[in-house]
PDB file of C-alpha atoms in Angstrom:
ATOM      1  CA  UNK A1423      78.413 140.133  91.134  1.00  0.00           C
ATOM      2  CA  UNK A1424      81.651 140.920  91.749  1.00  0.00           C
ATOM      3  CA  UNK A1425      84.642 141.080  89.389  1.00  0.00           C
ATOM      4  CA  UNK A1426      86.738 137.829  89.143  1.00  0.00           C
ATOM      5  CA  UNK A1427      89.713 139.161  88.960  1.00  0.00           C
ATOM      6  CA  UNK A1428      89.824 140.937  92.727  1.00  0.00           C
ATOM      7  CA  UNK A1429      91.197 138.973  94.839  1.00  0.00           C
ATOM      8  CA  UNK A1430      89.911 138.794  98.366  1.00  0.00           C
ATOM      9  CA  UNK A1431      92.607 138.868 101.411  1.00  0.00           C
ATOM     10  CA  UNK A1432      96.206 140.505 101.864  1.00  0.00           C
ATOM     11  CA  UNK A1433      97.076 142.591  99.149  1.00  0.00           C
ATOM     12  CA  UNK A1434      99.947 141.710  97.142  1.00  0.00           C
ATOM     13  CA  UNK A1435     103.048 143.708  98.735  1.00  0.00           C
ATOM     14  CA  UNK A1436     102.191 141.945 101.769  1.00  0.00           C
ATOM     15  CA  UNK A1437     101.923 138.592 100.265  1.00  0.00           C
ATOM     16  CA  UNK A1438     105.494 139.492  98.805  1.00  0.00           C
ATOM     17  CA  UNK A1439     106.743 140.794 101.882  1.00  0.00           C
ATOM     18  CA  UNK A1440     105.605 137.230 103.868  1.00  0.00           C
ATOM     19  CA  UNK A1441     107.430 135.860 101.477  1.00  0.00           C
ATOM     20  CA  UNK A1442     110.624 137.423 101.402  1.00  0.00           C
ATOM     21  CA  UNK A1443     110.539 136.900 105.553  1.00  0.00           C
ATOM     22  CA  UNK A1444     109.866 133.018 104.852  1.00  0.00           C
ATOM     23  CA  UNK A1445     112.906 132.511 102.411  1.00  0.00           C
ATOM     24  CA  UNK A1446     115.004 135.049 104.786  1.00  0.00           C
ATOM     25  CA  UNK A1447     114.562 132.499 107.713  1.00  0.00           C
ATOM     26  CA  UNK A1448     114.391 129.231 105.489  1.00  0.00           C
ATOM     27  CA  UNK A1449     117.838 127.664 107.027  1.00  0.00           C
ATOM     28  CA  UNK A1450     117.458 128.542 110.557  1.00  0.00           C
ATOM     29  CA  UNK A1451     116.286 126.123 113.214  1.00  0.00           C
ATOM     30  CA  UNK A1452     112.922 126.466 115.241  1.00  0.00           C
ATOM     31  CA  UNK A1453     113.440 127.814 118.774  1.00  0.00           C
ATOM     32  CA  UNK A1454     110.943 126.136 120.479  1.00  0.00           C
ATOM     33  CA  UNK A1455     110.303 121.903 120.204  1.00  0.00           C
ATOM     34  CA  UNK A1456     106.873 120.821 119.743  1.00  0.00           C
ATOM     35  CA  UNK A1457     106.461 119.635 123.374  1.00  0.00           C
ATOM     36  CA  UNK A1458     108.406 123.094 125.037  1.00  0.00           C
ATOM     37  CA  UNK A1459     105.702 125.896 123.692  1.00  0.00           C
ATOM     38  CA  UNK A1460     106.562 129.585 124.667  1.00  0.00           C
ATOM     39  CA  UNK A1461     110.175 128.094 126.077  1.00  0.00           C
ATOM     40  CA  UNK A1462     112.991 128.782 124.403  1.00  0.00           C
ATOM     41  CA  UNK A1463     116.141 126.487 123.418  1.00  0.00           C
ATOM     42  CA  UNK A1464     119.045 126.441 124.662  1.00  0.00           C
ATOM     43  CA  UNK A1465     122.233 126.051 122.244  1.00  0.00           C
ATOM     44  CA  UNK A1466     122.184 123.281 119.262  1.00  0.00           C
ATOM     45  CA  UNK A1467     125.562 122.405 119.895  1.00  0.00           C
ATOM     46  CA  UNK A1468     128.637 123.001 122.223  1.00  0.00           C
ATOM     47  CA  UNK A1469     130.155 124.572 119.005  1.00  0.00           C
ATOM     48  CA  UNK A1470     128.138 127.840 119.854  1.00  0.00           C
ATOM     49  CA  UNK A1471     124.762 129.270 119.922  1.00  0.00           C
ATOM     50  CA  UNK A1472     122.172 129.288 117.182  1.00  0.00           C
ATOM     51  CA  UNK A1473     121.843 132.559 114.786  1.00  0.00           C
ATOM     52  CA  UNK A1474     119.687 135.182 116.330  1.00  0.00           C
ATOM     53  CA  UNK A1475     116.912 135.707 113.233  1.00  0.00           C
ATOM     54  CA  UNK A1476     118.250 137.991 110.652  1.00  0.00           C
ATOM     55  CA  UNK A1477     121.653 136.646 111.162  1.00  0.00           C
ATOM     56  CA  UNK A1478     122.762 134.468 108.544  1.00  0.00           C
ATOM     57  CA  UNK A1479     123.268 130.891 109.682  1.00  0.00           C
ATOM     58  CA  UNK A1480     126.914 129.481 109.932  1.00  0.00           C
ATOM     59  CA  UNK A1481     128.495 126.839 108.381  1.00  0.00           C
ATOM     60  CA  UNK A1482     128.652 124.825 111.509  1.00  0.00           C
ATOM     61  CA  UNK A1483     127.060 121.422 111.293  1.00  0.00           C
ATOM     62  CA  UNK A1484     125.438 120.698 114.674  1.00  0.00           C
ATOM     63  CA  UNK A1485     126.718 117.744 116.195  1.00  0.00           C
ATOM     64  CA  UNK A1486     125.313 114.971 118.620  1.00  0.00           C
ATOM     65  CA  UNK A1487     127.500 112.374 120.852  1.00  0.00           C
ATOM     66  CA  UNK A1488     126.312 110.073 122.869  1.00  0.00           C
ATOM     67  CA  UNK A1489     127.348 110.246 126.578  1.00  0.00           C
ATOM     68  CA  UNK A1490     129.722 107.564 127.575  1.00  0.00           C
ATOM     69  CA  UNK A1491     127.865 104.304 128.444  1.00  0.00           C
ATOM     70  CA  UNK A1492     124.759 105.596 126.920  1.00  0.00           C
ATOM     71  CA  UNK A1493     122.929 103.347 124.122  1.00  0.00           C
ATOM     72  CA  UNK A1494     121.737 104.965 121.425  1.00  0.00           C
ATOM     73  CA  UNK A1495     118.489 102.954 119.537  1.00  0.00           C
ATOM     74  CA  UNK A1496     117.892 103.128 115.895  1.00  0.00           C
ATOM     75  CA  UNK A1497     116.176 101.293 113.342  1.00  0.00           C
ATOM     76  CA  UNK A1498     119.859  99.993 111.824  1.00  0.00           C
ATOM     77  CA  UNK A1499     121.588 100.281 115.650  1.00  0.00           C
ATOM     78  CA  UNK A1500     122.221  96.708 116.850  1.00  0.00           C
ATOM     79  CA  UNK A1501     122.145  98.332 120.790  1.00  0.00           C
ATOM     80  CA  UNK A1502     125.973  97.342 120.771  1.00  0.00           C
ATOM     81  CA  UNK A1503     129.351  99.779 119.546  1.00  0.00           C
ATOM     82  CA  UNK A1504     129.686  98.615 115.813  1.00  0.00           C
ATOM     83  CA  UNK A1505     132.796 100.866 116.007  1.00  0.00           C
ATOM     84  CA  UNK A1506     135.007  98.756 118.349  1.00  0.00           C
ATOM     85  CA  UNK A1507     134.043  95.334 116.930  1.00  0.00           C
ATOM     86  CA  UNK A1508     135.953  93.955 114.081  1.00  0.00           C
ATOM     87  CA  UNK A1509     134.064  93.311 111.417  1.00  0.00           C
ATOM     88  CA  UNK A1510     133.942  89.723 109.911  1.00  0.00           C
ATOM     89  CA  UNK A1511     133.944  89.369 106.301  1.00  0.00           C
ATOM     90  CA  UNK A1512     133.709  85.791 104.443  1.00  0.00           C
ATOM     91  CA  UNK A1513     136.817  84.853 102.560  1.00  0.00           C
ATOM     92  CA  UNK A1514     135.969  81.966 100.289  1.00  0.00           C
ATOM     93  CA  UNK A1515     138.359  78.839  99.979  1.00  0.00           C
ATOM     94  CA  UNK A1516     140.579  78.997  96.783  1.00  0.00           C
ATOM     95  CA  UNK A1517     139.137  76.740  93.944  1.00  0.00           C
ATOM     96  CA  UNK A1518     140.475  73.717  93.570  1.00  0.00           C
ATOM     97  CA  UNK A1519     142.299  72.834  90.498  1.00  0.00           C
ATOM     98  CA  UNK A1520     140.651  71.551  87.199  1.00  0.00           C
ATOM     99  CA  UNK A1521     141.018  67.636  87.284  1.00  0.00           C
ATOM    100  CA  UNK A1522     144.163  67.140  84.872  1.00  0.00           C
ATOM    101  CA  UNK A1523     144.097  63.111  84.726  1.00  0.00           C
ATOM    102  CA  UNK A1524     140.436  63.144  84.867  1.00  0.00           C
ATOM    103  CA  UNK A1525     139.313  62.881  80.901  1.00  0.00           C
ATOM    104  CA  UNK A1526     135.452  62.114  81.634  1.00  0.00           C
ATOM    105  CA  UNK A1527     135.532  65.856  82.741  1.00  0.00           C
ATOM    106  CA  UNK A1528     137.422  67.295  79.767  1.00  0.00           C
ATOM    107  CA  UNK A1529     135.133  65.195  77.374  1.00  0.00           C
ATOM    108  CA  UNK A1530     131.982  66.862  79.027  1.00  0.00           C
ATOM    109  CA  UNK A1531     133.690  70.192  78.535  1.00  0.00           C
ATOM    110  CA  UNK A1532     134.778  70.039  75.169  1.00  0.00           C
ATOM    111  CA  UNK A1533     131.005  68.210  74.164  1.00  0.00           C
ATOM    112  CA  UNK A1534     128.967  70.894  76.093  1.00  0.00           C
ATOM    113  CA  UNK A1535     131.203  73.558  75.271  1.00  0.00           C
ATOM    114  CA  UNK A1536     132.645  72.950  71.532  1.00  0.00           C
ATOM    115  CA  UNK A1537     129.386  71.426  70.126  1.00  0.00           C
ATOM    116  CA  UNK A1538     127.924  74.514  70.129  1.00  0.00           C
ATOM    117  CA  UNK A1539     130.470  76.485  68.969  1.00  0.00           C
ATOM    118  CA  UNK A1540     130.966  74.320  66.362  1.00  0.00           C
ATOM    119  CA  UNK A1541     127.912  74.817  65.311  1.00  0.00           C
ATOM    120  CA  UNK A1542     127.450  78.254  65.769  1.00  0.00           C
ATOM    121  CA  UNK A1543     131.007  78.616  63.352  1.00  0.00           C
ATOM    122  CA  UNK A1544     128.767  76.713  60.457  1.00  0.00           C
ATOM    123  CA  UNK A1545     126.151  78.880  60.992  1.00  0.00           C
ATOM    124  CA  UNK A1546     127.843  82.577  60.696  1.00  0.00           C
ATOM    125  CA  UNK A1547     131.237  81.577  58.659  1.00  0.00           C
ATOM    126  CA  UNK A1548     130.634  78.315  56.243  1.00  0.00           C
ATOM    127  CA  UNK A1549     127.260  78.595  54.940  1.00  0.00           C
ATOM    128  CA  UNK A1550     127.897  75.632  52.604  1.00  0.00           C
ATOM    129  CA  UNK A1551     129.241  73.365  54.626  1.00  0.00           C
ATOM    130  CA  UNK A1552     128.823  69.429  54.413  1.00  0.00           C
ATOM    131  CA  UNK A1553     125.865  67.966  56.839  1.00  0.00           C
ATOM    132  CA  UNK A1554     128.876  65.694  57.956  1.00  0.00           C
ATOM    133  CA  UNK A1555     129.690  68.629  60.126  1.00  0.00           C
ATOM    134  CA  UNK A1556     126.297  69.476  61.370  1.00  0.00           C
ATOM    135  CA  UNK A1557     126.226  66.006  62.640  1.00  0.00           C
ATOM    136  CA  UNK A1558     129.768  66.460  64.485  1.00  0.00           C
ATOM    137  CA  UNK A1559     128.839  68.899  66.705  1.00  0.00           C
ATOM    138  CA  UNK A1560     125.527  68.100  67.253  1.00  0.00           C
ATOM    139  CA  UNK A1561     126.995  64.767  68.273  1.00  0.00           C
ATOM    140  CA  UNK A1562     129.490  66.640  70.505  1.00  0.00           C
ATOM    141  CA  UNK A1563     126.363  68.555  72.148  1.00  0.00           C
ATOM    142  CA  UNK A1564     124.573  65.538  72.836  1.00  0.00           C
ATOM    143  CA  UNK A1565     127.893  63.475  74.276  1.00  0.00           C
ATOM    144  CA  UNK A1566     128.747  65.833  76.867  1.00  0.00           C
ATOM    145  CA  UNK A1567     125.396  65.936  77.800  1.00  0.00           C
ATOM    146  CA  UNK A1568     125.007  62.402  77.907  1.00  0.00           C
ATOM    147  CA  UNK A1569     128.516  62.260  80.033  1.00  0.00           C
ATOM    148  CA  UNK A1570     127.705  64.911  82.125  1.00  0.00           C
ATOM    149  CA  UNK A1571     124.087  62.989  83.273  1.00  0.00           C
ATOM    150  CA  UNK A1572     125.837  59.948  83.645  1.00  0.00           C
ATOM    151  CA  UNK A1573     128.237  61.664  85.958  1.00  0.00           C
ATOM    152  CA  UNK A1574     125.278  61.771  88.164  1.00  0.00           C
ATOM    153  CA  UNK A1575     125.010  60.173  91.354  1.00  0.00           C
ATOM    154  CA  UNK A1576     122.943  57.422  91.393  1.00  0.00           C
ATOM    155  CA  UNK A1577     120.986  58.827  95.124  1.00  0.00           C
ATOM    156  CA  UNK A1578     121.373  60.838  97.772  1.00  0.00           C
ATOM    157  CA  UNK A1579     122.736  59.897 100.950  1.00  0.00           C
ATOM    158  CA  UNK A1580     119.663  58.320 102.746  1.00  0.00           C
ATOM    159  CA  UNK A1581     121.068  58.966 106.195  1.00  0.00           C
ATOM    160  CA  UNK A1582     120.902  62.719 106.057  1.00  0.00           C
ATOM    161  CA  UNK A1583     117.384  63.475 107.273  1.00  0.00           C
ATOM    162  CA  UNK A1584     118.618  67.538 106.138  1.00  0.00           C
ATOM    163  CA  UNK A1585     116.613  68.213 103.102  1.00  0.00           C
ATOM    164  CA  UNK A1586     117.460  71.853 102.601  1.00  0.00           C
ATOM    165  CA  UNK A1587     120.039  72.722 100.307  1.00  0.00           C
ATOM    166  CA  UNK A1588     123.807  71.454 100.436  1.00  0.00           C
ATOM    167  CA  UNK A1589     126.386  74.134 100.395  1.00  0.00           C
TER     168      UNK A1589
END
């Protein structure tokens, strides 16, 4: 039987040593591709050549232009120069202006908007207030509701066979 706690394989400087030669080399780049076995690469960049090992690596970002007319494919890459076309953006009309002689509209508002509030003040601020007032904005609610339904078109156009959404 042997003892568990001998451990088979390397012994432990040479574990540590591996490891100190893995995190010396962690930044530096491969020299060989996976398709060019046993050759070696050339340069990274036109910036200069790539740190021999035990050379700390530079703070040179290697950089990759395309040649001129050359197309470069990617998954977001539309196949065209994205850099020399303008971009279009969609600037939306100005709003038009709330309908001043228009008093069906300000009705619905003030119904859908100051019937509940109306009610919510009873509620939070005048705990003992009449049932007259309960009724009021209630009353309110249900007008500009009422109002706003009536507002309605009676049907669609029938001679628009489009029945996708209206914009």
């Amino acid at each position: 039987m042997s003892d568990p706690t001998s451990r088979e394989g390397p012994s432990e400087p040479d574990v540590d040593a591996r490891f100190a030669d893995i995190v010396a080399r962690f930044h530096e780049q491969p020299d060989e591709q996976p398709g060019d076995r046993g050759q070696p690469r050339g340069p990274a960049s036109p910036e200069g050549p790539e740190p021999q090992p035990g050379q700390a690596p530079t703070d040179q970002v290697p950089t990759w232009t395309p040649a001129p007319g050359e197309v470069v494919f990617s998954w977001r890459a539309s196949g065209t120069d994205s850099a020399t076309e303008p971009e279009e953006h969609f600037v939306p009309p100005p709003p038009a202006p709330l309908p001043a002689g228009d008093l069906q509209f300000w009705a619905i508002l003030i119904g859908l908007v100051g019937g509940p509030l109306l009610l919510l003040w009873q509620m939070v601020f005048v705990r003992d207030a009449t049932s007259w007032w309960l009724l009021v904005a209630v009353a309110m609610t249900a007008g500009g509701f009422g109002l706003l339904v009536a507002r309605l078109p009676a049907r669609r156009d029938e001679d628009d066979d489009d029945n996708g959404a209206r914009v």
